[in-house]
PDB file of C-alpha atoms in Angstrom:
ATOM      1  CA  MET A 541      78.839 -79.661  -9.016  1.00  0.00           C
ATOM      2  CA  TRP A 542      76.390 -77.023  -8.214  1.00  0.00           C
ATOM      3  CA  HIS A 543      74.184 -75.714 -10.975  1.00  0.00           C
ATOM      4  CA  TYR A 544      72.804 -72.259 -10.644  1.00  0.00           C
ATOM      5  CA  ARG A 545      69.736 -71.325 -12.578  1.00  0.00           C
ATOM      6  CA  LEU A 546      69.285 -67.654 -13.139  1.00  0.00           C
ATOM      7  CA  THR A 547      65.672 -66.763 -13.142  1.00  0.00           C
ATOM      8  CA  THR A 548      64.847 -63.531 -14.797  1.00  0.00           C
ATOM      9  CA  ILE A 549      61.724 -61.866 -13.571  1.00  0.00           C
ATOM     10  CA  LEU A 550      60.187 -59.449 -15.954  1.00  0.00           C
ATOM     11  CA  LEU A 551      58.258 -56.717 -14.274  1.00  0.00           C
ATOM     12  CA  ILE A 552      55.521 -55.356 -16.462  1.00  0.00           C
ATOM     13  CA  ILE A 553      54.675 -51.889 -15.481  1.00  0.00           C
ATOM     14  CA  SER A 554      51.397 -50.612 -16.722  1.00  0.00           C
ATOM     15  CA  ILE A 555      51.071 -46.894 -16.984  1.00  0.00           C
ATOM     16  CA  ILE A 556      47.590 -45.620 -16.358  1.00  0.00           C
ATOM     17  CA  HIS A 557      46.814 -42.306 -17.849  1.00  0.00           C
ATOM     18  CA  SER A 558      44.251 -40.594 -15.741  1.00  0.00           C
ATOM     19  CA  ILE A 559      42.017 -38.071 -17.394  1.00  0.00           C
ATOM     20  CA  ARG A 560      41.387 -35.220 -15.037  1.00  0.00           C
ATOM     21  CA  ALA A 561      38.030 -33.500 -15.352  1.00  0.00           C
ATOM     22  CA  LYS A 562      38.107 -29.805 -16.172  1.00  0.00           C
ATOM     23  CA  ARG A 563      37.335 -27.418 -13.343  1.00  0.00           C
ATOM     24  CA  LYS A 564      34.204 -25.419 -14.015  1.00  0.00           C
ATOM     25  CA  LEU A 565      34.291 -21.822 -12.860  1.00  0.00           C
ATOM     26  CA  LYS A 566      31.078 -20.695 -11.194  1.00  0.00           C
ATOM     27  CA  GLU A 567      29.321 -17.488 -12.218  1.00  0.00           C
ATOM     28  CA  GLN A 568      30.019 -15.908  -8.833  1.00  0.00           C
ATOM     29  CA  GLU A 569      33.753 -16.554  -9.154  1.00  0.00           C
ATOM     30  CA  ILE A 570      33.860 -15.199 -12.707  1.00  0.00           C
ATOM     31  CA  ILE A 571      31.985 -12.018 -11.780  1.00  0.00           C
ATOM     32  CA  GLN A 572      34.259 -11.418  -8.795  1.00  0.00           C
ATOM     33  CA  ARG A 573      37.339 -11.815 -10.973  1.00  0.00           C
ATOM     34  CA  ILE A 574      36.288  -9.600 -13.886  1.00  0.00           C
ATOM     35  CA  LEU A 575      34.941  -6.824 -11.650  1.00  0.00           C
ATOM     36  CA  LYS A 576      38.063  -6.699  -9.490  1.00  0.00           C
ATOM     37  CA  ASP A 577      39.857  -3.399 -10.196  1.00  0.00           C
ATOM     38  CA  TYR A 578      37.239  -2.621 -12.880  1.00  0.00           C
ATOM     39  CA  ASP A 579      36.294   1.058 -13.219  1.00  0.00           C
ATOM     40  CA  TRP A 580      32.791   1.431 -14.676  1.00  0.00           C
ATOM     41  CA  ARG A 581      33.313   5.186 -15.103  1.00  0.00           C
ATOM     42  CA  VAL A 582      35.817   4.645 -17.936  1.00  0.00           C
ATOM     43  CA  ARG A 583      34.418   3.650 -21.294  1.00  0.00           C
ATOM     44  CA  PRO A 584      35.937   0.554 -22.961  1.00  0.00           C
ATOM     45  CA  ARG A 585      38.312   0.759 -25.893  1.00  0.00           C
ATOM     46  CA  GLY A 586      36.846   0.634 -29.346  1.00  0.00           C
ATOM     47  CA  MET A 587      37.684  -2.142 -31.813  1.00  0.00           C
ATOM     48  CA  ASN A 588      39.336   0.114 -34.428  1.00  0.00           C
ATOM     49  CA  ALA A 589      43.079  -0.653 -34.511  1.00  0.00           C
ATOM     50  CA  THR A 590      43.827   2.568 -36.438  1.00  0.00           C
ATOM     51  CA  TRP A 591      42.997   4.579 -33.299  1.00  0.00           C
ATOM     52  CA  PRO A 592      46.051   3.836 -31.104  1.00  0.00           C
ATOM     53  CA  ASP A 593      44.903   5.623 -27.934  1.00  0.00           C
ATOM     54  CA  THR A 594      41.210   4.837 -27.515  1.00  0.00           C
ATOM     55  CA  GLY A 595      40.546   2.250 -30.215  1.00  0.00           C
ATOM     56  CA  GLY A 596      37.969   4.590 -31.718  1.00  0.00           C
ATOM     57  CA  PRO A 597      34.305   4.820 -30.768  1.00  0.00           C
ATOM     58  CA  VAL A 598      32.492   1.983 -29.021  1.00  0.00           C
ATOM     59  CA  LEU A 599      30.087   0.365 -31.491  1.00  0.00           C
ATOM     60  CA  VAL A 600      26.643   0.040 -29.878  1.00  0.00           C
ATOM     61  CA  THR A 601      24.149  -2.114 -31.772  1.00  0.00           C
ATOM     62  CA  VAL A 602      20.499  -1.287 -31.074  1.00  0.00           C
ATOM     63  CA  ASN A 603      17.332  -3.355 -31.414  1.00  0.00           C
ATOM     64  CA  ILE A 604      13.746  -2.583 -30.325  1.00  0.00           C
ATOM     65  CA  TYR A 605      10.890  -5.017 -29.742  1.00  0.00           C
ATOM     66  CA  LEU A 606       7.634  -3.040 -29.945  1.00  0.00           C
ATOM     67  CA  ARG A 607       5.053  -4.438 -27.539  1.00  0.00           C
ATOM     68  CA  SER A 608       2.265  -1.868 -27.754  1.00  0.00           C
ATOM     69  CA  ILE A 609       1.372   1.595 -29.033  1.00  0.00           C
ATOM     70  CA  SER A 610      -1.523   3.330 -27.322  1.00  0.00           C
ATOM     71  CA  LYS A 611      -3.065   6.623 -26.267  1.00  0.00           C
ATOM     72  CA  ILE A 612      -2.364   8.623 -29.404  1.00  0.00           C
ATOM     73  CA  ASP A 613      -3.279  12.087 -28.127  1.00  0.00           C
ATOM     74  CA  ASP A 614      -3.845  14.657 -30.878  1.00  0.00           C
ATOM     75  CA  VAL A 615      -4.526  17.410 -28.319  1.00  0.00           C
ATOM     76  CA  ASN A 616      -1.205  17.157 -26.476  1.00  0.00           C
ATOM     77  CA  MET A 617       0.481  15.732 -29.591  1.00  0.00           C
ATOM     78  CA  GLU A 618       1.956  12.714 -27.893  1.00  0.00           C
ATOM     79  CA  TYR A 619       1.634   8.951 -27.834  1.00  0.00           C
ATOM     80  CA  SER A 620       2.487   6.084 -25.493  1.00  0.00           C
ATOM     81  CA  ALA A 621       4.620   3.095 -26.371  1.00  0.00           C
ATOM     82  CA  GLN A 622       5.878   0.053 -24.512  1.00  0.00           C
ATOM     83  CA  PHE A 623       8.884  -1.802 -25.850  1.00  0.00           C
ATOM     84  CA  THR A 624      11.939  -3.855 -25.003  1.00  0.00           C
ATOM     85  CA  PHE A 625      15.089  -1.875 -25.693  1.00  0.00           C
ATOM     86  CA  ARG A 626      18.288  -3.823 -26.364  1.00  0.00           C
ATOM     87  CA  GLU A 627      21.886  -2.663 -26.740  1.00  0.00           C
ATOM     88  CA  GLU A 628      25.000  -4.717 -27.495  1.00  0.00           C
ATOM     89  CA  TRP A 629      28.635  -3.653 -27.295  1.00  0.00           C
ATOM     90  CA  THR A 630      32.049  -5.128 -26.469  1.00  0.00           C
ATOM     91  CA  ASP A 631      34.137  -4.454 -23.359  1.00  0.00           C
ATOM     92  CA  GLN A 632      37.390  -6.420 -23.517  1.00  0.00           C
ATOM     93  CA  ARG A 633      38.016  -5.748 -19.822  1.00  0.00           C
ATOM     94  CA  LEU A 634      35.114  -8.091 -19.025  1.00  0.00           C
ATOM     95  CA  ALA A 635      36.225 -10.937 -21.315  1.00  0.00           C
ATOM     96  CA  TYR A 636      36.843 -14.065 -19.254  1.00  0.00           C
ATOM     97  CA  GLU A 637      37.671 -16.635 -21.944  1.00  0.00           C
ATOM     98  CA  ARG A 638      41.313 -16.186 -20.900  1.00  0.00           C
ATOM     99  CA  TYR A 639      40.565 -18.248 -17.791  1.00  0.00           C
ATOM    100  CA  GLU A 640      40.318 -21.422 -19.902  1.00  0.00           C
ATOM    101  CA  GLU A 641      43.616 -20.894 -21.762  1.00  0.00           C
ATOM    102  CA  SER A 642      45.397 -23.322 -19.413  1.00  0.00           C
ATOM    103  CA  GLY A 643      43.220 -26.146 -20.730  1.00  0.00           C
ATOM    104  CA  ASP A 644      42.071 -27.456 -17.346  1.00  0.00           C
ATOM    105  CA  THR A 645      39.375 -24.839 -16.748  1.00  0.00           C
ATOM    106  CA  GLU A 646      35.929 -24.583 -18.314  1.00  0.00           C
ATOM    107  CA  VAL A 647      33.799 -21.435 -18.336  1.00  0.00           C
ATOM    108  CA  PRO A 648      30.137 -20.905 -19.274  1.00  0.00           C
ATOM    109  CA  PRO A 649      29.320 -19.078 -22.534  1.00  0.00           C
ATOM    110  CA  PHE A 650      27.876 -16.132 -20.594  1.00  0.00           C
ATOM    111  CA  VAL A 651      27.088 -14.913 -17.091  1.00  0.00           C
ATOM    112  CA  VAL A 652      24.141 -12.805 -15.963  1.00  0.00           C
ATOM    113  CA  LEU A 653      24.724  -9.685 -13.887  1.00  0.00           C
ATOM    114  CA  ALA A 654      21.878  -9.046 -11.456  1.00  0.00           C
ATOM    115  CA  THR A 655      20.485  -5.532 -11.081  1.00  0.00           C
ATOM    116  CA  SER A 656      18.865  -3.582  -8.286  1.00  0.00           C
ATOM    117  CA  GLU A 657      15.563  -1.681  -8.265  1.00  0.00           C
ATOM    118  CA  ASN A 658      17.662   1.405  -7.635  1.00  0.00           C
ATOM    119  CA  ALA A 659      19.401   2.160 -10.932  1.00  0.00           C
ATOM    120  CA  ASP A 660      22.194   4.094  -9.193  1.00  0.00           C
ATOM    121  CA  GLN A 661      23.144   1.076  -7.074  1.00  0.00           C
ATOM    122  CA  SER A 662      23.095  -1.375  -9.980  1.00  0.00           C
ATOM    123  CA  GLN A 663      25.834   0.425 -11.910  1.00  0.00           C
ATOM    124  CA  GLN A 664      28.629  -2.148 -11.924  1.00  0.00           C
ATOM    125  CA  ILE A 665      29.850  -1.987 -15.521  1.00  0.00           C
ATOM    126  CA  TRP A 666      30.107   0.779 -18.095  1.00  0.00           C
ATOM    127  CA  MET A 667      26.964   1.211 -20.170  1.00  0.00           C
ATOM    128  CA  PRO A 668      26.027   3.670 -22.931  1.00  0.00           C
ATOM    129  CA  ASP A 669      24.262   6.782 -21.605  1.00  0.00           C
ATOM    130  CA  THR A 670      21.388   6.443 -24.039  1.00  0.00           C
ATOM    131  CA  PHE A 671      18.374   8.730 -23.658  1.00  0.00           C
ATOM    132  CA  PHE A 672      15.222   9.325 -25.702  1.00  0.00           C
ATOM    133  CA  GLN A 673      15.213  12.851 -27.068  1.00  0.00           C
ATOM    134  CA  ASN A 674      11.449  13.172 -27.580  1.00  0.00           C
ATOM    135  CA  GLU A 675      10.476  11.487 -24.302  1.00  0.00           C
ATOM    136  CA  LYS A 676       8.047  13.266 -21.959  1.00  0.00           C
ATOM    137  CA  GLU A 677       7.562  10.565 -19.332  1.00  0.00           C
ATOM    138  CA  ALA A 678       9.272   7.218 -18.836  1.00  0.00           C
ATOM    139  CA  ARG A 679       9.397   4.317 -16.419  1.00  0.00           C
ATOM    140  CA  ARG A 680      11.086   0.965 -16.119  1.00  0.00           C
ATOM    141  CA  HIS A 681       8.999  -2.065 -15.201  1.00  0.00           C
ATOM    142  CA  LEU A 682       9.880  -3.409 -11.749  1.00  0.00           C
ATOM    143  CA  ILE A 683       7.249  -6.122 -11.145  1.00  0.00           C
ATOM    144  CA  ASP A 684       7.993  -8.747  -9.851  1.00  0.00           C
ATOM    145  CA  LYS A 685      11.680  -7.905 -10.252  1.00  0.00           C
ATOM    146  CA  PRO A 686      13.314  -5.225 -12.431  1.00  0.00           C
ATOM    147  CA  ASN A 687      12.721  -6.166 -16.071  1.00  0.00           C
ATOM    148  CA  VAL A 688      16.405  -5.733 -16.872  1.00  0.00           C
ATOM    149  CA  LEU A 689      18.906  -8.189 -18.304  1.00  0.00           C
ATOM    150  CA  ILE A 690      22.686  -7.722 -18.406  1.00  0.00           C
ATOM    151  CA  ARG A 691      24.448 -10.666 -20.006  1.00  0.00           C
ATOM    152  CA  ILE A 692      28.259 -10.792 -20.258  1.00  0.00           C
ATOM    153  CA  HIS A 693      29.643 -13.214 -22.847  1.00  0.00           C
ATOM    154  CA  LYS A 694      33.059 -14.776 -22.426  1.00  0.00           C
ATOM    155  CA  ASN A 695      34.517 -12.742 -25.339  1.00  0.00           C
ATOM    156  CA  GLY A 696      33.515  -9.478 -23.628  1.00  0.00           C
ATOM    157  CA  GLN A 697      30.321  -8.853 -25.588  1.00  0.00           C
ATOM    158  CA  ILE A 698      27.580  -7.282 -23.462  1.00  0.00           C
ATOM    159  CA  LEU A 699      23.822  -7.570 -23.978  1.00  0.00           C
ATOM    160  CA  TYR A 700      21.675  -5.035 -22.133  1.00  0.00           C
ATOM    161  CA  SER A 701      17.902  -5.436 -22.345  1.00  0.00           C
ATOM    162  CA  VAL A 702      15.270  -3.383 -20.511  1.00  0.00           C
ATOM    163  CA  ARG A 703      11.473  -3.075 -20.702  1.00  0.00           C
ATOM    164  CA  LEU A 704      10.284   0.535 -20.911  1.00  0.00           C
ATOM    165  CA  SER A 705       7.021   2.462 -21.068  1.00  0.00           C
ATOM    166  CA  LEU A 706       7.361   5.944 -22.564  1.00  0.00           C
ATOM    167  CA  VAL A 707       5.167   8.893 -23.412  1.00  0.00           C
ATOM    168  CA  LEU A 708       6.745  10.437 -26.507  1.00  0.00           C
ATOM    169  CA  SER A 709       6.228  13.759 -28.201  1.00  0.00           C
ATOM    170  CA  CYS A 710       4.796  13.544 -31.727  1.00  0.00           C
ATOM    171  CA  PRO A 711       4.171  16.858 -33.568  1.00  0.00           C
ATOM    172  CA  MET A 712       1.093  16.270 -35.729  1.00  0.00           C
ATOM    173  CA  SER A 713      -0.302  17.845 -38.855  1.00  0.00           C
ATOM    174  CA  LEU A 714      -4.088  17.741 -38.515  1.00  0.00           C
ATOM    175  CA  GLU A 715      -5.372  19.662 -41.545  1.00  0.00           C
ATOM    176  CA  PHE A 716      -6.693  16.432 -43.082  1.00  0.00           C
ATOM    177  CA  TYR A 717      -8.219  15.110 -39.824  1.00  0.00           C
ATOM    178  CA  PRO A 718      -9.653  12.464 -39.480  1.00  0.00           C
ATOM    179  CA  LEU A 719      -7.917  11.157 -42.619  1.00  0.00           C
ATOM    180  CA  ASP A 720      -4.484  12.344 -41.548  1.00  0.00           C
ATOM    181  CA  ARG A 721      -1.223  10.408 -41.541  1.00  0.00           C
ATOM    182  CA  GLN A 722       1.319  11.085 -38.801  1.00  0.00           C
ATOM    183  CA  ASN A 723       4.990  10.177 -38.471  1.00  0.00           C
ATOM    184  CA  CYS A 724       5.867   9.575 -34.824  1.00  0.00           C
ATOM    185  CA  LEU A 725       9.451   9.006 -33.695  1.00  0.00           C
ATOM    186  CA  ILE A 726      11.331   7.069 -31.077  1.00  0.00           C
ATOM    187  CA  ASP A 727      14.423   9.237 -31.134  1.00  0.00           C
ATOM    188  CA  LEU A 728      17.465   8.016 -29.148  1.00  0.00           C
ATOM    189  CA  ALA A 729      20.995   9.324 -28.714  1.00  0.00           C
ATOM    190  CA  SER A 730      23.911   9.481 -26.294  1.00  0.00           C
ATOM    191  CA  TYR A 731      23.545  12.236 -23.715  1.00  0.00           C
ATOM    192  CA  ALA A 732      27.213  13.039 -23.055  1.00  0.00           C
ATOM    193  CA  TYR A 733      29.368  11.199 -25.601  1.00  0.00           C
ATOM    194  CA  THR A 734      30.129  12.315 -29.143  1.00  0.00           C
ATOM    195  CA  THR A 735      30.577  10.212 -32.283  1.00  0.00           C
ATOM    196  CA  GLN A 736      34.281   9.913 -31.394  1.00  0.00           C
ATOM    197  CA  ASP A 737      33.260   7.960 -28.280  1.00  0.00           C
ATOM    198  CA  ILE A 738      30.072   6.085 -29.254  1.00  0.00           C
ATOM    199  CA  LYS A 739      28.707   4.996 -32.613  1.00  0.00           C
ATOM    200  CA  TYR A 740      25.133   3.720 -32.699  1.00  0.00           C
ATOM    201  CA  GLU A 741      24.039   1.267 -35.360  1.00  0.00           C
ATOM    202  CA  TRP A 742      20.748  -0.495 -35.907  1.00  0.00           C
ATOM    203  CA  LYS A 743      20.950  -4.269 -35.760  1.00  0.00           C
ATOM    204  CA  GLU A 744      21.509  -5.595 -39.259  1.00  0.00           C
ATOM    205  CA  LYS A 745      18.673  -8.145 -39.143  1.00  0.00           C
ATOM    206  CA  LYS A 746      15.265  -7.155 -37.759  1.00  0.00           C
ATOM    207  CA  PRO A 747      16.256  -3.908 -36.018  1.00  0.00           C
ATOM    208  CA  ILE A 748      12.588  -3.380 -35.129  1.00  0.00           C
ATOM    209  CA  GLN A 749      10.495  -6.356 -34.057  1.00  0.00           C
ATOM    210  CA  GLN A 750       6.745  -6.145 -33.550  1.00  0.00           C
ATOM    211  CA  LYS A 751       4.574  -8.153 -31.216  1.00  0.00           C
ATOM    212  CA  ASP A 752       1.855 -10.180 -32.899  1.00  0.00           C
ATOM    213  CA  GLY A 753      -1.350  -8.160 -33.179  1.00  0.00           C
ATOM    214  CA  LEU A 754       0.372  -4.794 -32.749  1.00  0.00           C
ATOM    215  CA  ARG A 755      -0.995  -3.388 -36.020  1.00  0.00           C
ATOM    216  CA  GLN A 756      -4.580  -4.137 -35.003  1.00  0.00           C
ATOM    217  CA  SER A 757      -4.278  -2.756 -31.460  1.00  0.00           C
ATOM    218  CA  LEU A 758      -4.841   0.933 -32.272  1.00  0.00           C
ATOM    219  CA  PRO A 759      -8.524   1.964 -32.030  1.00  0.00           C
ATOM    220  CA  SER A 760      -8.421   5.105 -34.224  1.00  0.00           C
ATOM    221  CA  PHE A 761      -5.263   4.619 -36.255  1.00  0.00           C
ATOM    222  CA  GLU A 762      -3.657   1.982 -38.420  1.00  0.00           C
ATOM    223  CA  LEU A 763       0.054   1.271 -38.080  1.00  0.00           C
ATOM    224  CA  GLN A 764       1.234   1.331 -41.681  1.00  0.00           C
ATOM    225  CA  ASP A 765       4.998   0.998 -41.448  1.00  0.00           C
ATOM    226  CA  VAL A 766       7.981   1.063 -39.095  1.00  0.00           C
ATOM    227  CA  VAL A 767      11.307   2.260 -40.512  1.00  0.00           C
ATOM    228  CA  THR A 768      14.736   3.089 -39.073  1.00  0.00           C
ATOM    229  CA  ASP A 769      17.009   6.023 -39.833  1.00  0.00           C
ATOM    230  CA  TYR A 770      19.863   8.045 -38.317  1.00  0.00           C
ATOM    231  CA  CYS A 771      19.593  11.472 -36.690  1.00  0.00           C
ATOM    232  CA  THR A 772      23.184  12.497 -35.952  1.00  0.00           C
ATOM    233  CA  SER A 773      23.292  16.230 -35.256  1.00  0.00           C
ATOM    234  CA  LEU A 774      25.792  18.930 -34.370  1.00  0.00           C
ATOM    235  CA  THR A 775      25.456  20.637 -30.971  1.00  0.00           C
ATOM    236  CA  ASN A 776      27.656  22.879 -28.849  1.00  0.00           C
ATOM    237  CA  THR A 777      29.222  19.855 -27.169  1.00  0.00           C
ATOM    238  CA  GLY A 778      30.044  17.994 -30.394  1.00  0.00           C
ATOM    239  CA  ILE A 779      28.552  15.736 -33.043  1.00  0.00           C
TER     240      ILE A 779
END
């Protein structure tokens, strides 16, 4: 009699879960993507949901870092100032956090947009058309490279920072000279847009920063105080 023994072979299958590393998008790839079909001539939508068409005015937050005040000229009634001028606003068209929604892609918190010495050639994104109303002469610093920073955050927030030297008009009252006290302005506004398009606001914390030693740098004057205010006005082109 033949005996058959049935041998059961158990196959143990081990399942190995492989963890795939996230793909990191490079700055060059991100910039190429967000600037494709981007029109810098059109201002971004505002963040106000009650304005269905345009989203309301673009909120531009302003901050100034005063580096020096010099050459207070009581004959020509002007003074010179050097400062870093910063603006922040949001342009949802440039937000790139959507690229990591799939879960397998990682993006940096911000990318830096390089600029050219020629301001006309460096215009790649929309920026506020800010100008200084009491400016007589102005220049941007270009040594060794243009002292300009454009930083695009992944949520679409833009930081624009530029180093400027300006000669500014300052009407003076000199009847108490040399014991006079003068109020000199740095007066900025949008050149073409109205308050329906752009709304300027001073940065909530430290809107004006001062370099150490600034108050002691003036030979004939003492810097007593620096304050901020608003100068919205009505012109023929709007408010």
